Short mmCIF file of C-alpha atoms in Angstrom, two decimals:
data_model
loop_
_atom_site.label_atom_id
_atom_site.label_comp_id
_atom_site.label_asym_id
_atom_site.label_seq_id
_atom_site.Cartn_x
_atom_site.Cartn_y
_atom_site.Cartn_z
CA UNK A 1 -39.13 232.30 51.60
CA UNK A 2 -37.09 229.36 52.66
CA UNK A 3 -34.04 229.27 52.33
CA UNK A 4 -31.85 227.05 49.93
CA UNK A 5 -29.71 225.13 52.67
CA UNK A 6 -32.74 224.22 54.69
CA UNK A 7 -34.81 223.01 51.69
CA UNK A 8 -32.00 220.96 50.32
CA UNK A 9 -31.87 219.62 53.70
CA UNK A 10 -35.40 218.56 54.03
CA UNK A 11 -35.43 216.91 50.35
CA UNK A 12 -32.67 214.93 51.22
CA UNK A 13 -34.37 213.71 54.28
CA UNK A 14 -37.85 212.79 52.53
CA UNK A 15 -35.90 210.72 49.43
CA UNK A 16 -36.28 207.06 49.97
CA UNK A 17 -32.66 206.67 48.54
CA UNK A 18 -31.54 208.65 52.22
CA UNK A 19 -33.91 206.71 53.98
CA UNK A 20 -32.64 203.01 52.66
CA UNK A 21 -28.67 204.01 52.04
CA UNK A 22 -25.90 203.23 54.61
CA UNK A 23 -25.62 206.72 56.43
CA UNK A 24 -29.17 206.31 57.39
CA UNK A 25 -28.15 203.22 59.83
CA UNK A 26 -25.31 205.33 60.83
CA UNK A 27 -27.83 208.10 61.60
CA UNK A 28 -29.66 205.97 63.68
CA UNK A 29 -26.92 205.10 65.67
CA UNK A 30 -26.41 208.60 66.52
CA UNK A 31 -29.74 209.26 67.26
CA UNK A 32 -29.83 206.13 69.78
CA UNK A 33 -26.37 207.38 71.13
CA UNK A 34 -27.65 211.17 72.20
CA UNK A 35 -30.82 209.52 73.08
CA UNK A 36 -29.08 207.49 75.77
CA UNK A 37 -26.67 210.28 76.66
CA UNK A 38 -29.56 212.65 77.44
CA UNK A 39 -31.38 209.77 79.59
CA UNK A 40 -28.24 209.09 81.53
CA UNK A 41 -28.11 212.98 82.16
CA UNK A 42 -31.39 213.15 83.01
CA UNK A 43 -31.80 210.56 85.68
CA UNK A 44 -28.19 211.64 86.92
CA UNK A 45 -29.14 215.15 87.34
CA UNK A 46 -32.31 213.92 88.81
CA UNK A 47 -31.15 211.39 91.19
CA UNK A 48 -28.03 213.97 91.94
CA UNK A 49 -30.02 216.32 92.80
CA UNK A 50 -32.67 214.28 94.69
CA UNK A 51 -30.78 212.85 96.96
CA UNK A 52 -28.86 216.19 98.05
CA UNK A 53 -32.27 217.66 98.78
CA UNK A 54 -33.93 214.53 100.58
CA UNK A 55 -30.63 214.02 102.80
CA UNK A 56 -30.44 218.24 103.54
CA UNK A 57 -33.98 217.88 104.25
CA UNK A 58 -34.09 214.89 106.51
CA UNK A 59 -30.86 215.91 108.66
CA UNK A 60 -32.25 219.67 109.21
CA UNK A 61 -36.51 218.38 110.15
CA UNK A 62 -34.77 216.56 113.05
CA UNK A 63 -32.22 218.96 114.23
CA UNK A 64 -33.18 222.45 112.71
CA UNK A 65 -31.12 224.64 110.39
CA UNK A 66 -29.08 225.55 113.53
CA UNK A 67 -28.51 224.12 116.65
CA UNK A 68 -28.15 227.13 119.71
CA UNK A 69 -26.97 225.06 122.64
CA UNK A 70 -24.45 226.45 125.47
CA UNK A 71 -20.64 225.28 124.62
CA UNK A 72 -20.85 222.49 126.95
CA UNK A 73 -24.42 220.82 125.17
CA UNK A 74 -22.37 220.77 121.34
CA UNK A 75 -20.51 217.61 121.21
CA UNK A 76 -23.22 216.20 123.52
CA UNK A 77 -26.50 214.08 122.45
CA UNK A 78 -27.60 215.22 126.14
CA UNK A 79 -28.53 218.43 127.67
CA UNK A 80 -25.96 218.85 130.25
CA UNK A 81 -26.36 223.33 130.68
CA UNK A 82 -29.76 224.78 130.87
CA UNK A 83 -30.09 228.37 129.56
CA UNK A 84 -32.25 231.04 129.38
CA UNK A 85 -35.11 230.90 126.71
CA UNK A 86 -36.32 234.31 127.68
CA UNK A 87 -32.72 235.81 127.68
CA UNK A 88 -33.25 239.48 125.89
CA UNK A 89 -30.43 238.39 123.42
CA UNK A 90 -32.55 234.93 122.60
CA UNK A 91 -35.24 236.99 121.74
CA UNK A 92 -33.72 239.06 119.74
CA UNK A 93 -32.10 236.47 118.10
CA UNK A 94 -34.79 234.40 117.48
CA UNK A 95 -36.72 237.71 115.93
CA UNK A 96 -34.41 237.75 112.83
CA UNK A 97 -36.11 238.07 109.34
CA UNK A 98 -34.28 235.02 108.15
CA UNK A 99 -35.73 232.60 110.90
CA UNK A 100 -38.90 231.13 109.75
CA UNK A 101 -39.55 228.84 113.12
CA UNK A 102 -37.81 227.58 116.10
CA UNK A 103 -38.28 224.85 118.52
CA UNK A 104 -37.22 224.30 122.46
CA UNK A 105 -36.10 221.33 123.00
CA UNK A 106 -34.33 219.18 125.87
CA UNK A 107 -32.18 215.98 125.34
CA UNK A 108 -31.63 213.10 128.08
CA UNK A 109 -30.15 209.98 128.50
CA UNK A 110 -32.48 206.91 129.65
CA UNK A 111 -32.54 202.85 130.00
CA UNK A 112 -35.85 202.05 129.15
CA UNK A 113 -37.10 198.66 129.59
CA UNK A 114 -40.31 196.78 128.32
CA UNK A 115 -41.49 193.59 129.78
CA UNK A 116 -38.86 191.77 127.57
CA UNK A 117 -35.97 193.51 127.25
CA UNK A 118 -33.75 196.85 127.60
CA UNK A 119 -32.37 199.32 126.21
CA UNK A 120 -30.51 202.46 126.20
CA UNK A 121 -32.08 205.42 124.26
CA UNK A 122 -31.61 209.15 124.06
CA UNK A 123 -35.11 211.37 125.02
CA UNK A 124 -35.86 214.17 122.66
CA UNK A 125 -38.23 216.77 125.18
CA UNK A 126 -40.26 218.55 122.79
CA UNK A 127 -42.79 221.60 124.17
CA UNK A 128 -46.62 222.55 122.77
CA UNK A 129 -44.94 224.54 120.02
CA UNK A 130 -42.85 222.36 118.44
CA UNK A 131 -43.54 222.00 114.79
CA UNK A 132 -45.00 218.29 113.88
CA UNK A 133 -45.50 219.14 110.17
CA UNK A 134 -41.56 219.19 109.79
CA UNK A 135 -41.42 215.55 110.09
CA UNK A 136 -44.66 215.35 108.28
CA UNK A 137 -42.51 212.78 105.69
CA UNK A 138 -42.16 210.36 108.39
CA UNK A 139 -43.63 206.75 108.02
CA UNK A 140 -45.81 206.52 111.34
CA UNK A 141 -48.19 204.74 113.09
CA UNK A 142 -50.44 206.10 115.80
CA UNK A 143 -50.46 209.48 116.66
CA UNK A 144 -48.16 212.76 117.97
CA UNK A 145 -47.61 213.78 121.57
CA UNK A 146 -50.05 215.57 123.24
CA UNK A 147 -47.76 218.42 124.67
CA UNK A 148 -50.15 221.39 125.54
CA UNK A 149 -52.77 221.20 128.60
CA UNK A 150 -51.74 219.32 131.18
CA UNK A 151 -48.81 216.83 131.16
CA UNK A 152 -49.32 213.47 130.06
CA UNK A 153 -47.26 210.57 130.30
CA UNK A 154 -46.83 209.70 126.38
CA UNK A 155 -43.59 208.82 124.33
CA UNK A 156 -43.44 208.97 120.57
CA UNK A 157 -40.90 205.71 119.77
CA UNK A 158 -39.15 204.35 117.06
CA UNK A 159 -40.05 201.31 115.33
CA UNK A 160 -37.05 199.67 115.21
CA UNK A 161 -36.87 200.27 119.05
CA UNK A 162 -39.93 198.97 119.71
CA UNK A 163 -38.95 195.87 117.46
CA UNK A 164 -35.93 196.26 120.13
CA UNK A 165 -38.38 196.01 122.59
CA UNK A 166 -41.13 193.79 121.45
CA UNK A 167 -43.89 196.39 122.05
CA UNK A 168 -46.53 198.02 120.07
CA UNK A 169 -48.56 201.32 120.23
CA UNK A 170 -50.37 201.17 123.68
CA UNK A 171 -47.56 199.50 126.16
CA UNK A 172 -46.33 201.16 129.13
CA UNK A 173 -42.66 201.36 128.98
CA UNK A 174 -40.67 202.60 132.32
CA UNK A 175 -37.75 204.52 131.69
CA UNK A 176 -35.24 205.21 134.19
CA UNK A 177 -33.01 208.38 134.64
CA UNK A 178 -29.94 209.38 136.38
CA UNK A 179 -30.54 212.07 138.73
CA UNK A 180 -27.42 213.94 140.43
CA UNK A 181 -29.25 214.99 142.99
CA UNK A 182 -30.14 211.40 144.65
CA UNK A 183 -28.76 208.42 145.14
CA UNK A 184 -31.03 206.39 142.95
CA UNK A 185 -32.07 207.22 139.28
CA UNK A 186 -35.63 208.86 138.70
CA UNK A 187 -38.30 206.44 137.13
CA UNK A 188 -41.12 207.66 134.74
CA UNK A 189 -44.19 205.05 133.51
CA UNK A 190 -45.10 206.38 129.42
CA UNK A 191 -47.51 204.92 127.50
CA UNK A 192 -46.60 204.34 123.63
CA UNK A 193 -48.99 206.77 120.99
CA UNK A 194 -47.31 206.22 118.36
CA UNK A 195 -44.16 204.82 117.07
CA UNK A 196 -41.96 206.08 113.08
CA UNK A 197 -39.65 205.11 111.01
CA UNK A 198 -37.68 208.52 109.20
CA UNK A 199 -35.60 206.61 107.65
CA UNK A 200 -32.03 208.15 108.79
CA UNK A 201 -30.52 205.61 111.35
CA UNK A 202 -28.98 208.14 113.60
CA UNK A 203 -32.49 209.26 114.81
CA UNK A 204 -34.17 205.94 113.86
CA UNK A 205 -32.00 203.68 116.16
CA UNK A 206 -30.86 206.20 119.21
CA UNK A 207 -34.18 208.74 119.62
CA UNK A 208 -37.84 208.66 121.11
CA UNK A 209 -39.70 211.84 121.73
CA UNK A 210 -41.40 212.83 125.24
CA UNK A 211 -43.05 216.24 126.81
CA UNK A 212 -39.88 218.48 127.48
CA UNK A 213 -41.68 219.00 130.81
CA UNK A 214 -41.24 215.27 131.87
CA UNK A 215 -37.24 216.42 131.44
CA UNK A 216 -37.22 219.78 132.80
CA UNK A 217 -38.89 218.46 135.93
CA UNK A 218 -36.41 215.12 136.10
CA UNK A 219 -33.38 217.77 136.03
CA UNK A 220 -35.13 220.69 138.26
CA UNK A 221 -35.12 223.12 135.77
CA UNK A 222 -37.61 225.77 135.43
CA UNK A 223 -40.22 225.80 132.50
CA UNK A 224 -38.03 228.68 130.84
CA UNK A 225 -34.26 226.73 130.97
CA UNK A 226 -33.90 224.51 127.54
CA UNK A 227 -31.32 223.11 126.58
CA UNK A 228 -31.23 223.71 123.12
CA UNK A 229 -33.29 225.86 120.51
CA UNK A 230 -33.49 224.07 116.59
CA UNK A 231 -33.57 227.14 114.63
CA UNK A 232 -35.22 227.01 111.00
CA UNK A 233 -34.75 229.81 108.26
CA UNK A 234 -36.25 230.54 105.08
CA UNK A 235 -33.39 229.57 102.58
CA UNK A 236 -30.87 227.19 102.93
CA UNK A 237 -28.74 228.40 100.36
CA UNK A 238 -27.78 231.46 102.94
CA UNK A 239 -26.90 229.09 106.06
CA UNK A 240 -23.23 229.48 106.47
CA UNK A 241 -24.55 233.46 106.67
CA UNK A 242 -27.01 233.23 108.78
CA UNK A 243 -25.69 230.96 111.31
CA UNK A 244 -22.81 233.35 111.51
CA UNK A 245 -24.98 236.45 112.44
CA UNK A 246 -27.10 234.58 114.87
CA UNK A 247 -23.79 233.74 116.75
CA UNK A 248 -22.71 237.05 116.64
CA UNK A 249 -25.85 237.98 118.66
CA UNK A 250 -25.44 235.24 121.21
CA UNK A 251 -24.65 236.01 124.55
CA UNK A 252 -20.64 234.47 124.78
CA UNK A 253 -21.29 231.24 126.77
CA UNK A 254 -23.42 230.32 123.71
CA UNK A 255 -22.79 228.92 120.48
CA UNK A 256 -24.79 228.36 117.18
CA UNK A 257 -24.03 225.20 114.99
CA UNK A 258 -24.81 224.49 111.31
CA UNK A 259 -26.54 221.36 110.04
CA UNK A 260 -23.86 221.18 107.88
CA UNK A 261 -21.08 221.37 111.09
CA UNK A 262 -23.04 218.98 113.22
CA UNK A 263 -23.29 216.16 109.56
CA UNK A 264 -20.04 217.35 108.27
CA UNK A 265 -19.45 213.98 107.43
CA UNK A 266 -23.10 213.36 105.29
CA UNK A 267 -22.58 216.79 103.50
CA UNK A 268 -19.08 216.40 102.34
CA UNK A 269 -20.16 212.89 101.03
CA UNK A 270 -23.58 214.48 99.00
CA UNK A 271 -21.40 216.96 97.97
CA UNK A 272 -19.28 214.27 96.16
CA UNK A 273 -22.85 214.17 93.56
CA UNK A 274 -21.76 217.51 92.08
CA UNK A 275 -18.96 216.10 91.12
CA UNK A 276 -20.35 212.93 89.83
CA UNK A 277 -23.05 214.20 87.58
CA UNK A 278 -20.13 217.23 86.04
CA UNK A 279 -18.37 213.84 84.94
CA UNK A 280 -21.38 211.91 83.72
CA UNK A 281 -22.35 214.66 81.92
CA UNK A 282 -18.87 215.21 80.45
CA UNK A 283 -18.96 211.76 79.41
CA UNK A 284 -22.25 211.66 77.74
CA UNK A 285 -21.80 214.96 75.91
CA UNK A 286 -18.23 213.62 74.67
CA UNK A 287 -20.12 210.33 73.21
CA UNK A 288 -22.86 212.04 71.76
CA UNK A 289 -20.31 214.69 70.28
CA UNK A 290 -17.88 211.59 68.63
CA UNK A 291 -21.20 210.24 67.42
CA UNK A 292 -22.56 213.18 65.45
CA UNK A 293 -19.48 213.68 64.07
CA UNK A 294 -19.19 209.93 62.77
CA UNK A 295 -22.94 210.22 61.44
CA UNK A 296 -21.78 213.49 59.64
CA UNK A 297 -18.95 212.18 58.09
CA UNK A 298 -20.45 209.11 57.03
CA UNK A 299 -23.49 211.58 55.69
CA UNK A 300 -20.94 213.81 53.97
CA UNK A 301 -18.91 210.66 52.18
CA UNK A 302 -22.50 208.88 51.22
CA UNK A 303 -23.18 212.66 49.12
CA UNK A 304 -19.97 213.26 47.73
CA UNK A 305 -22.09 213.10 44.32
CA UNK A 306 -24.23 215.91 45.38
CA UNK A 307 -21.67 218.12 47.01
CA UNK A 308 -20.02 217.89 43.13
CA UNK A 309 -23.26 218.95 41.80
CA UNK A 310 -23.82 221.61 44.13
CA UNK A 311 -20.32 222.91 43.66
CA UNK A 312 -20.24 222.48 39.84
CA UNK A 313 -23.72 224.60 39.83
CA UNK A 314 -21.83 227.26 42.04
CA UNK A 315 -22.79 226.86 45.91
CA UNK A 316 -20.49 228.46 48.02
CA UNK A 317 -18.77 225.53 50.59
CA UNK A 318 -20.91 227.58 53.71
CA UNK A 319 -23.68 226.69 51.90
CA UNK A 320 -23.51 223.17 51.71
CA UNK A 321 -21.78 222.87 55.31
CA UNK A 322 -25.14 224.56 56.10
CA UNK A 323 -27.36 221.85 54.25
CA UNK A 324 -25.21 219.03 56.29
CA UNK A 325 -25.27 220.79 59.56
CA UNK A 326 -29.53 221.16 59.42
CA UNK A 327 -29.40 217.86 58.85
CA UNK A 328 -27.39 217.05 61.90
CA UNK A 329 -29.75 219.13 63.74
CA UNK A 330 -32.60 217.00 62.69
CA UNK A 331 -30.72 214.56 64.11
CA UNK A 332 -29.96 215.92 66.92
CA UNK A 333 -33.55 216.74 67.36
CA UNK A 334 -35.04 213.19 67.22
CA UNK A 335 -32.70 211.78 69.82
CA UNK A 336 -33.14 214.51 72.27
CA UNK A 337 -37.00 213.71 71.71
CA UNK A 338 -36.90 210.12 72.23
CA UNK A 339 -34.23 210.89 75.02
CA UNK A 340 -36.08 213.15 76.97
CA UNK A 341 -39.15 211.04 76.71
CA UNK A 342 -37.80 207.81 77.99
CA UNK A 343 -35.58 209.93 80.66
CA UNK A 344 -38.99 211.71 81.83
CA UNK A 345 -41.30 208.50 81.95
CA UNK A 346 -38.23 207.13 84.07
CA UNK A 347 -37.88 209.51 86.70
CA UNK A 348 -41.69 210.16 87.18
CA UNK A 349 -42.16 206.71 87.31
CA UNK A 350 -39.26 206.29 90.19
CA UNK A 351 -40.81 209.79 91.90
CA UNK A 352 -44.56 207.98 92.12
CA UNK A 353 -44.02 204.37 92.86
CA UNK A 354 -40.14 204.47 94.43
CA UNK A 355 -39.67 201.22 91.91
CA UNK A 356 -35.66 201.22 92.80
CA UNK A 357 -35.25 200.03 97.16
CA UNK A 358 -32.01 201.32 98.63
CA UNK A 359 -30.87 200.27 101.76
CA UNK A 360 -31.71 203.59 104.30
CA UNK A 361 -28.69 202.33 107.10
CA UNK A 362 -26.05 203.05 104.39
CA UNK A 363 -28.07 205.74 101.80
CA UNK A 364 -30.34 207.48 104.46
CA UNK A 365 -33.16 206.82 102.50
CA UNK A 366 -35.15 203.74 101.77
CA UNK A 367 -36.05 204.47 97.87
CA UNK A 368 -33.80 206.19 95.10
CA UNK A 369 -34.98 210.21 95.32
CA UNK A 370 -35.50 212.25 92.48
CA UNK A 371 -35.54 215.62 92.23
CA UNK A 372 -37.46 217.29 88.83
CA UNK A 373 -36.67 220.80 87.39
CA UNK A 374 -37.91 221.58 84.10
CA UNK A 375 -35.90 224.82 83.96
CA UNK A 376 -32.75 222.68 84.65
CA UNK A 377 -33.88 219.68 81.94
CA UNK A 378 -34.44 222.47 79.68
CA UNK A 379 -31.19 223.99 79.85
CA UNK A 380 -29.52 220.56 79.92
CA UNK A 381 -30.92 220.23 76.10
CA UNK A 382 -30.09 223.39 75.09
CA UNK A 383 -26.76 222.81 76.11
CA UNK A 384 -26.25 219.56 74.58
CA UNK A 385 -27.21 221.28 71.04
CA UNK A 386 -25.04 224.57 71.67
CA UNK A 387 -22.06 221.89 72.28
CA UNK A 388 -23.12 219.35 69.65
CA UNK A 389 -23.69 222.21 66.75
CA UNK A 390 -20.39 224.04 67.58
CA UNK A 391 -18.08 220.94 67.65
CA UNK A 392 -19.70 219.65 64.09
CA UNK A 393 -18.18 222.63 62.51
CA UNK A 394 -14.99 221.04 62.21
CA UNK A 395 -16.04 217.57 60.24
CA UNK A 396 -18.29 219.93 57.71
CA UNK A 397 -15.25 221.49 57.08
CA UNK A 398 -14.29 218.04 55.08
CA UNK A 399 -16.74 219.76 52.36
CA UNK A 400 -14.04 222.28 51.26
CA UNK A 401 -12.06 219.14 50.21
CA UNK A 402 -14.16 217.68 47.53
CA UNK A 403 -13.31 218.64 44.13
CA UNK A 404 -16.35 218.83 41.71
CA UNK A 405 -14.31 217.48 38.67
CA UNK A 406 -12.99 214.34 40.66
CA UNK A 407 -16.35 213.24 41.70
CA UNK A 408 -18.15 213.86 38.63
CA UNK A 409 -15.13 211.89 36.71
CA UNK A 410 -15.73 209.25 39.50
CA UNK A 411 -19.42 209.12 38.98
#
């Protein structure tokens, strides 16, 4: 059986007299009010959340979770100490349940020079197991380096340094090296395969890729001396953790550096998002709140009549607060409906066609991210109708206040 407070509620809703009076354009106001609260949450969240992950993401497929270099290699964009990639402490190391993949890798310094023009550029050498797929989100052109078999004389490029360069996939470029061990640099002839375009500037305008054996060989290192390994584990969540028990099982002339060390810089500033979306949430939860309440009391003053009636026929005050606050949740209702409607249509439509262009040399990225969780959307609503319901409480109490005998006398 239904209970009196909600069927009051829902006749007062389906008389035409509610529908036409003056609280119902109040109501509608309110409704608009949590409607745009709850979008402004939503794409907040969203976008938050979005660009934390795309940033973490982009920073960490270029660099690994953590960066095991010798001391000397940290603050360097260059190889400068080879170690030991068989080293029995490496191994064991790099055997650790959290690590999910690894890469060797060698960095040198090079002028490389096109028909045209010059440049100076920092050599990424990657070996016949590095991973490709983790910087599958790449815009590219062309194709990977060929780094198993025999060694070929290929370099992956950037496009804006090939834009530097005024070349295109096919050129030979020659790249020269500085070589401690003669009096003149070494002098390599690659051929462009491919050129891409990440999107984060640090890689985009200072990086190309090359066989790590091209490097090795330049610096007369053996095929086993790297001099760095990009680590990758299986949740990011744990990395402060895990990068301090891989560098307790380092051998002592070797160090192991977070993504979120070597970026300290990026990371502080996406942290700044939690912060953001706690106030814009704040903000919107406060409006919708001041709203509700207005609607209410407006709803409560346009009913005085009734709330006499009721009274004078012997409801109980909780009663009729009840009958008020069901229709508040109806209200409620509709604009988180409408809300999360126009808030989902908005960030789907950003996620598929990347309608809102950011500039990637300032935001790292070249289209506004977004990030989608139901489960967080979900408890965003519930929240704003926990919060919403608990602060109306107060205004119903207004309903203790009216005297049956005044209104009727009034009437």
């Amino acid at each position: 059986m239904m209970k009196i407070e909600l069927f009051i509620a829902n006749r007062m809703r389906s008389k035409k007299h509610y529908k036409n009076s003056v609280s119902n354009r109040i109501i509608k106001i309110a409704v608009v009010a949590v409607s745009l609260g709850i979008i402004m949450m939503i794409i907040s969240i969203s976008v938050g959340f979005g660009f934390q992950k795309e940033i973490k993401y982009k920073t960490s497929a270029f660099t690994g979770h953590v960066i095991v270099s010798p001391f000397e290699n940290n603050n360097s964009s260059i190889s400068i100490t080879p170690f030991d990639s068989s080293n029995r402490s490496i191994t064991k190391v790099l055997n650790l349940s959290q690590i999910t993949n690894y890469n060797f890798i060698v960095n040198k310094g090079s002028i490389i020079k096109s028909k045209s023009d010059f440049d100076g550029i920092f050599l990424k050498g990657v070996g016949k197991k590095y991973l490709w797929e983790n910087i599958s989100f790449i815009k590219m052109r062309g194709q990977f380096l060929k780094t198993s078999g025999n060694l070929k004389n290929e370099i992956f490029l950037s496009k804006r340094t090939s834009e530097k360069l005024d070349v295109s996939i096919g050129d030979t470029l020659s790249l020269f090296f500085q070589n401690n061990n003669k009096s003149f640099p070494s002098h390599r002839k690659l051929i462009i395969v491919g050129y891409f375009e990440s999107g984060f500037p640090d890689f985009d305008d200072n990086f190309a890729m090359i066989d790590i054996r091209h490097i090795q060989k330049i610096n007369n290192w053996k095929p086993n001396q790297i001099g760095r390994i990009e680590i990758f584990i299986n949740d990011i969540n744990n990395l402060d953790d895990v990068t301090n028990k891989i560098y307790e099982n380092l051998p002592s002339e070797i160090d192991a550096v977070s993504v979120k060390s070597k970026y300290k810089n990026i990371y502080d500033w996406i942290a700044l998002f939690d912060f953001n979306i706690l106030i814009i949430i704040s903000l919107m939860l406060v409006i919708a709140i001041f709203n509700m309440a207005t609607a209410l009391f407006v709803l409560i003053i346009d009913r005085t009549r009734m709330i006499g009636l009721l009274k004078s026929l012997g409801a109980k005050n909780s009663i009729i607060q009840k009958v008020f606050l069901v229709n508040s949740f109806y209200i409620l209702l509709e604009g988180l409906f409408y809300g999360n409607l126009i808030g989902l249509i908005i960030i789907l439509a950003q996620d598929r066609f990347g309608i809102v262009k950011l500039d990637p040399s300032i935001y790292y990225v070249s289209d506004v991210p977004i990030f989608i969780s139901f489960k967080i959307i979900l408890l965003l609503n519930f929240g704003v109708l926990f919060f919403c319901m608990i602060s109306l409480w107060i205004p119903s109490l207004i309903i203790s206040k009216v005297s049956p005998s005044n209104v009727m006398r009034l009437n």
